[in-house]
Coordinates of N, CA and C in Angstrom, one line a residue:
X1 N 41.4 -16.9 10.7 CA 40.3 -17.7 11.0 C 39.6 -18.2 9.7
X2 N 39.5 -19.5 9.6 CA 39.1 -20.0 8.3 C 37.5 -20.2 8.2
X3 N 36.8 -20.0 9.3 CA 35.4 -20.1 9.3 C 34.8 -21.5 9.4
X4 N 35.7 -22.5 9.3 CA 35.2 -23.9 9.3 C 34.6 -24.3 10.7
X5 N 34.9 -23.6 11.7 CA 34.3 -23.9 13.0 C 33.0 -23.1 13.3
X6 N 32.7 -22.2 12.4 CA 31.5 -21.4 12.5 C 30.2 -22.3 12.4
X7 N 29.2 -22.1 13.2 CA 28.0 -22.9 13.1 C 27.2 -22.4 11.9
X8 N 26.6 -23.3 11.2 CA 25.8 -22.9 10.0 C 24.3 -23.1 10.4
X9 N 23.5 -22.1 10.1 CA 22.1 -22.3 10.4 C 21.4 -23.3 9.5
X10 N 20.5 -24.0 10.0 CA 19.7 -25.0 9.2 C 18.8 -24.2 8.2
X11 N 18.6 -23.0 8.5 CA 17.8 -22.2 7.6 C 18.5 -21.5 6.5
X12 N 19.9 -21.6 6.5 CA 20.7 -20.9 5.5 C 20.5 -21.6 4.2
X13 N 20.4 -20.9 3.1 CA 20.2 -21.4 1.8 C 21.5 -22.0 1.3
X14 N 21.4 -23.0 0.4 CA 22.5 -23.7 -0.1 C 22.9 -23.2 -1.5
X15 N 22.1 -22.3 -2.0 CA 22.5 -21.7 -3.3 C 21.7 -22.3 -4.5
X16 N 22.1 -21.9 -5.7 CA 21.4 -22.4 -6.9 C 20.3 -21.5 -7.3
X17 N 19.7 -21.8 -8.5 CA 18.7 -21.0 -9.1 C 17.4 -21.0 -8.2
X18 N 17.1 -22.1 -7.6 CA 15.9 -22.2 -6.8 C 16.0 -21.2 -5.6
X19 N 17.2 -20.9 -5.2 CA 17.4 -20.0 -4.1 C 16.9 -18.6 -4.5
X20 N 17.1 -18.2 -5.7 CA 16.6 -16.9 -6.2 C 15.1 -16.8 -6.0
X21 N 14.4 -17.8 -6.4 CA 13.0 -17.8 -6.4 C 12.5 -17.9 -4.9
X22 N 13.2 -18.6 -4.1 CA 12.8 -18.7 -2.7 C 13.0 -17.3 -2.0
X23 N 14.2 -16.7 -2.4 CA 14.5 -15.3 -1.8 C 13.4 -14.3 -2.2
X24 N 13.0 -14.4 -3.5 CA 11.9 -13.5 -4.0 C 10.7 -13.7 -3.2
X25 N 10.3 -15.0 -2.9 CA 9.1 -15.3 -2.1 C 9.2 -14.7 -0.7
X26 N 10.4 -14.9 -0.1 CA 10.6 -14.3 1.2 C 10.5 -12.8 1.2
X27 N 11.0 -12.2 0.2 CA 11.0 -10.7 0.1 C 9.5 -10.3 0.0
X28 N 8.8 -10.9 -0.9 CA 7.4 -10.6 -1.1 C 6.6 -10.8 0.2
X29 N 6.9 -11.9 0.9 CA 6.2 -12.1 2.2 C 6.6 -11.0 3.2
X30 N 7.8 -10.5 3.2 CA 8.2 -9.4 4.0 C 7.5 -8.1 3.7
X31 N 7.3 -7.8 2.4 CA 6.6 -6.7 2.0 C 5.1 -6.8 2.5
X32 N 4.5 -8.0 2.3 CA 3.1 -8.2 2.7 C 3.0 -8.0 4.2
X33 N 3.9 -8.6 5.0 CA 3.9 -8.4 6.4 C 4.0 -7.0 6.9
X34 N 4.9 -6.2 6.2 CA 5.1 -4.8 6.5 C 3.8 -4.1 6.3
X35 N 3.2 -4.4 5.1 CA 1.9 -3.7 4.8 C 0.8 -4.1 5.8
X36 N 0.8 -5.3 6.1 CA -0.3 -5.8 7.0 C -0.2 -5.3 8.5
X37 N 1.1 -5.4 9.0 CA 1.3 -5.2 10.4 C 1.9 -3.8 10.8
X38 N 2.4 -3.1 9.8 CA 3.1 -1.8 10.2 C 2.4 -0.6 9.6
X39 N 1.7 0.1 10.5 CA 0.9 1.3 10.1 C 1.8 2.4 9.5
X40 N 3.0 2.5 10.1 CA 4.0 3.5 9.5 C 4.3 3.2 8.1
X41 N 4.5 1.9 7.7 CA 4.8 1.6 6.4 C 3.6 2.0 5.4
X42 N 2.4 1.7 5.9 CA 1.2 2.1 5.0 C 1.2 3.6 4.9
X43 N 1.4 4.3 6.0 CA 1.4 5.8 5.9 C 2.5 6.3 5.0
X44 N 3.6 5.7 5.0 CA 4.7 6.2 4.1 C 4.4 5.9 2.7
X45 N 3.7 4.7 2.4 CA 3.2 4.4 1.0 C 2.2 5.5 0.6
X46 N 1.3 5.9 1.5 CA 0.4 6.9 1.1 C 1.1 8.2 0.8
X47 N 2.0 8.6 1.7 CA 2.8 9.8 1.4 C 3.5 9.7 0.1
X48 N 4.1 8.6 -0.2 CA 4.8 8.4 -1.5 C 3.8 8.6 -2.7
X49 N 2.6 8.0 -2.5 CA 1.6 8.2 -3.6 C 1.3 9.6 -3.8
X50 N 1.2 10.4 -2.8 CA 1.0 11.9 -2.9 C 2.1 12.5 -3.6
X51 N 3.3 12.2 -3.2 CA 4.6 12.8 -3.8 C 4.6 12.4 -5.3
X52 N 4.3 11.2 -5.6 CA 4.4 10.8 -7.0 C 3.3 11.5 -7.8
X53 N 2.1 11.7 -7.3 CA 1.1 12.4 -7.9 C 1.5 13.9 -8.2
X54 N 2.0 14.5 -7.2 CA 2.5 15.9 -7.4 C 3.7 16.0 -8.4
X55 N 4.5 15.0 -8.3 CA 5.7 15.0 -9.2 C 5.2 14.8 -10.7
X56 N 4.1 14.0 -10.9 CA 3.6 13.8 -12.2 C 3.0 15.1 -12.7
X57 N 2.4 15.9 -11.9 CA 1.8 17.2 -12.3 C 3.0 18.2 -12.6
X58 N 4.1 18.1 -11.8 CA 5.2 19.0 -12.0 C 6.0 18.6 -13.2
X59 N 5.8 17.5 -13.8 CA 6.5 17.1 -15.1 C 8.0 17.1 -14.9
X60 N 8.5 16.3 -14.0 CA 9.9 16.3 -13.7 C 10.7 15.6 -14.9
X61 N 11.9 16.1 -15.2 CA 12.7 15.4 -16.2 C 13.2 14.0 -15.6
X62 N 13.7 13.2 -16.4 CA 14.0 11.8 -16.0 C 15.0 11.8 -14.9
X63 N 16.1 12.6 -14.9 CA 17.1 12.5 -13.9 C 16.5 12.9 -12.5
X64 N 15.6 13.8 -12.5 CA 15.0 14.2 -11.2 C 14.1 13.2 -10.7
X65 N 13.4 12.4 -11.6 CA 12.6 11.3 -11.2 C 13.5 10.2 -10.5
X66 N 14.7 10.0 -11.1 CA 15.6 9.1 -10.5 C 15.9 9.5 -9.1
X67 N 16.3 10.7 -8.9 CA 16.6 11.2 -7.5 C 15.4 11.1 -6.6
X68 N 14.2 11.4 -7.1 CA 13.0 11.3 -6.2 C 12.7 9.9 -5.9
X69 N 12.8 9.0 -6.9 CA 12.5 7.6 -6.6 C 13.5 7.0 -5.6
X70 N 14.8 7.3 -5.8 CA 15.8 6.9 -4.8 C 15.5 7.4 -3.4
X71 N 15.1 8.6 -3.3 CA 14.7 9.2 -2.0 C 13.5 8.4 -1.4
X72 N 12.5 8.1 -2.2 CA 11.3 7.4 -1.7 C 11.7 6.0 -1.3
X73 N 12.6 5.3 -2.1 CA 13.1 4.0 -1.8 C 13.8 4.0 -0.5
X74 N 14.6 5.0 -0.2 CA 15.4 5.2 1.0 C 14.4 5.2 2.2
X75 N 13.3 5.9 2.1 CA 12.3 5.9 3.2 C 11.8 4.5 3.4
X76 N 11.4 3.8 2.4 CA 10.8 2.5 2.6 C 11.8 1.5 3.1
X77 N 13.0 1.5 2.6 CA 14.1 0.6 3.1 C 14.3 0.8 4.6
X78 N 14.5 2.1 5.0 CA 14.8 2.3 6.4 C 13.6 2.0 7.3
X79 N 12.4 2.2 6.8 CA 11.2 1.7 7.5 C 11.1 0.2 7.7
X80 N 11.4 -0.5 6.6 CA 11.5 -2.0 6.7 C 12.5 -2.4 7.7
X81 N 13.7 -1.8 7.6 CA 14.8 -2.2 8.6 C 14.4 -1.9 10.0
X82 N 13.7 -0.7 10.2 CA 13.3 -0.3 11.5 C 12.2 -1.3 12.0
X83 N 11.3 -1.7 11.2 CA 10.3 -2.6 11.6 C 10.9 -4.0 12.0
X84 N 11.8 -4.4 11.1 CA 12.5 -5.7 11.4 C 13.2 -5.7 12.7
X85 N 13.9 -4.6 13.0 CA 14.7 -4.5 14.3 C 13.7 -4.4 15.4
X86 N 12.6 -3.7 15.3 CA 11.6 -3.7 16.4 C 11.1 -5.1 16.7
X87 N 10.8 -5.8 15.6 CA 10.2 -7.2 15.8 C 11.2 -8.1 16.5
X88 N 12.5 -8.0 16.1 CA 13.5 -8.8 16.8 C 13.7 -8.4 18.2
X89 N 13.7 -7.1 18.5 CA 13.9 -6.7 19.9 C 12.7 -7.2 20.7
X90 N 11.5 -7.1 20.2 CA 10.3 -7.5 20.9 C 10.2 -9.0 21.0
X91 N 10.8 -9.8 20.1 CA 10.9 -11.2 20.1 C 11.8 -11.6 21.3
X92 N 12.9 -10.9 21.4 CA 13.9 -11.3 22.5 C 13.3 -11.0 23.9
X93 N 12.6 -9.9 24.0 CA 12.0 -9.6 25.3 C 11.1 -8.4 25.2
X94 N 9.9 -8.5 25.8 CA 9.0 -7.4 25.9 C 9.2 -6.5 27.1
X95 N 10.1 -6.9 27.9 CA 10.5 -6.1 29.1 C 11.2 -4.8 28.6
X96 N 11.0 -3.7 29.4 CA 11.7 -2.5 29.0 C 13.1 -2.6 29.5
X97 N 14.0 -2.2 28.5 CA 15.5 -2.3 28.8 C 16.1 -1.1 28.1
X98 N 17.0 -0.4 28.7 CA 17.6 0.7 28.0 C 18.3 0.4 26.7
X99 N 18.9 -0.8 26.5 CA 19.5 -1.1 25.2 C 18.4 -1.4 24.1
X100 N 17.3 -2.0 24.6 CA 16.2 -2.2 23.6 C 15.6 -0.8 23.2
X101 N 15.4 0.1 24.1 CA 14.9 1.4 23.8 C 15.9 2.1 22.9
X102 N 17.2 2.0 23.2 CA 18.2 2.7 22.4 C 18.2 2.2 20.9
X103 N 18.1 0.8 20.8 CA 18.1 0.2 19.4 C 16.9 0.7 18.7
X104 N 15.7 0.7 19.3 CA 14.5 1.2 18.6 C 14.6 2.7 18.3
X105 N 15.1 3.5 19.2 CA 15.2 4.9 18.9 C 16.2 5.2 17.8
X106 N 17.3 4.5 17.7 CA 18.3 4.7 16.7 C 17.7 4.3 15.3
X107 N 17.0 3.2 15.3 CA 16.4 2.8 14.0 C 15.3 3.8 13.6
X108 N 14.6 4.3 14.6 CA 13.6 5.4 14.3 C 14.2 6.6 13.8
X109 N 15.4 6.9 14.3 CA 16.2 8.1 13.8 C 16.6 7.9 12.4
X110 N 16.9 6.7 12.0 CA 17.2 6.4 10.6 C 16.1 6.7 9.7
X111 N 14.9 6.4 10.1 CA 13.7 6.7 9.3 C 13.5 8.2 9.2
X112 N 13.7 8.9 10.4 CA 13.5 10.3 10.4 C 14.5 11.0 9.4
X113 N 15.7 10.5 9.3 CA 16.7 11.1 8.4 C 16.3 10.8 7.0
X114 N 15.8 9.6 6.7 CA 15.4 9.3 5.3 C 14.2 10.1 4.9
X115 N 13.3 10.4 5.9 CA 12.2 11.3 5.6 C 12.6 12.7 5.3
X116 N 13.6 13.1 6.0 CA 14.2 14.5 5.8 C 14.8 14.5 4.4
X117 N 15.5 13.5 4.0 CA 16.1 13.5 2.7 C 15.0 13.5 1.6
X118 N 13.9 12.8 1.8 CA 12.8 12.8 0.8 C 12.2 14.2 0.8
X119 N 12.0 14.8 2.0 CA 11.4 16.2 2.1 C 12.3 17.2 1.3
X120 N 13.6 17.1 1.5 CA 14.6 18.0 0.9 C 14.5 17.8 -0.6
X121 N 14.5 16.5 -1.1 CA 14.4 16.3 -2.5 C 13.1 16.8 -3.1
X122 N 12.0 16.6 -2.4 CA 10.7 17.1 -2.9 C 10.7 18.6 -2.9
X123 N 11.3 19.3 -1.9 CA 11.3 20.8 -1.9 C 12.1 21.3 -3.0
X124 N 13.3 20.7 -3.2 CA 14.2 21.2 -4.2 C 13.8 20.9 -5.7
X125 N 13.3 19.7 -5.9 CA 13.0 19.3 -7.2 C 11.5 19.5 -7.7
X126 N 10.6 19.2 -6.8 CA 9.2 19.2 -7.2 C 8.5 20.5 -7.0
X127 N 8.7 21.1 -5.8 CA 7.9 22.3 -5.5 C 8.1 23.4 -6.5
X128 N 9.4 23.7 -6.9 CA 9.5 24.8 -7.9 C 8.8 24.6 -9.2
X129 N 9.0 23.3 -9.7 CA 8.3 23.0 -11.0 C 6.8 23.0 -10.8
X130 N 6.3 22.5 -9.7 CA 4.9 22.5 -9.4 C 4.3 23.9 -9.4
X131 N 5.1 24.8 -8.8 CA 4.7 26.2 -8.7 C 4.6 26.8 -10.1
X132 N 5.5 26.5 -11.0 CA 5.4 27.0 -12.4 C 4.3 26.4 -13.1
X133 N 4.1 25.1 -13.0 CA 2.9 24.4 -13.7 C 1.6 25.0 -13.2
X134 N 1.5 25.3 -11.9 CA 0.2 25.8 -11.4 C 0.1 27.3 -11.6
X135 N 1.1 27.9 -12.2 CA 1.0 29.4 -12.5 C 1.3 30.2 -11.3
X136 N 1.9 29.7 -10.2 CA 2.3 30.5 -9.0 C 3.6 31.2 -9.2
X137 N 4.4 30.7 -10.1 CA 5.7 31.3 -10.4 C 5.9 31.4 -11.9
X138 N 6.6 32.3 -12.4 CA 6.9 32.4 -13.8 C 8.3 32.0 -14.1

């Protein structure tokens, strides 16, 4: 299949340097929309702010910061994808349908897994160092 018969969206970018700036604008609009319309996204940002604050107190080494930041990014990415999927499903139909529910539940499960990964990273990397800094452990 050579793809020549595939329809091309009128919204599809044609490329070039201008595309990079347009893509950045779309991405920033997406982040603003997530912040404005998605309470879970705002709650996760608040959670991340707390995690960062505690990690600063714990004085993590650079490699552990990398792992922590990747875990936090994983949470935000999965939440953004979950929110996007929910918006598309709701755009298609607001009627209850088992497949719509399944799609939303599976996307929500992805967020749960990412939150579990962040919790694990926090427990393994931050809590022990935080306990030492606070004098709870020697």
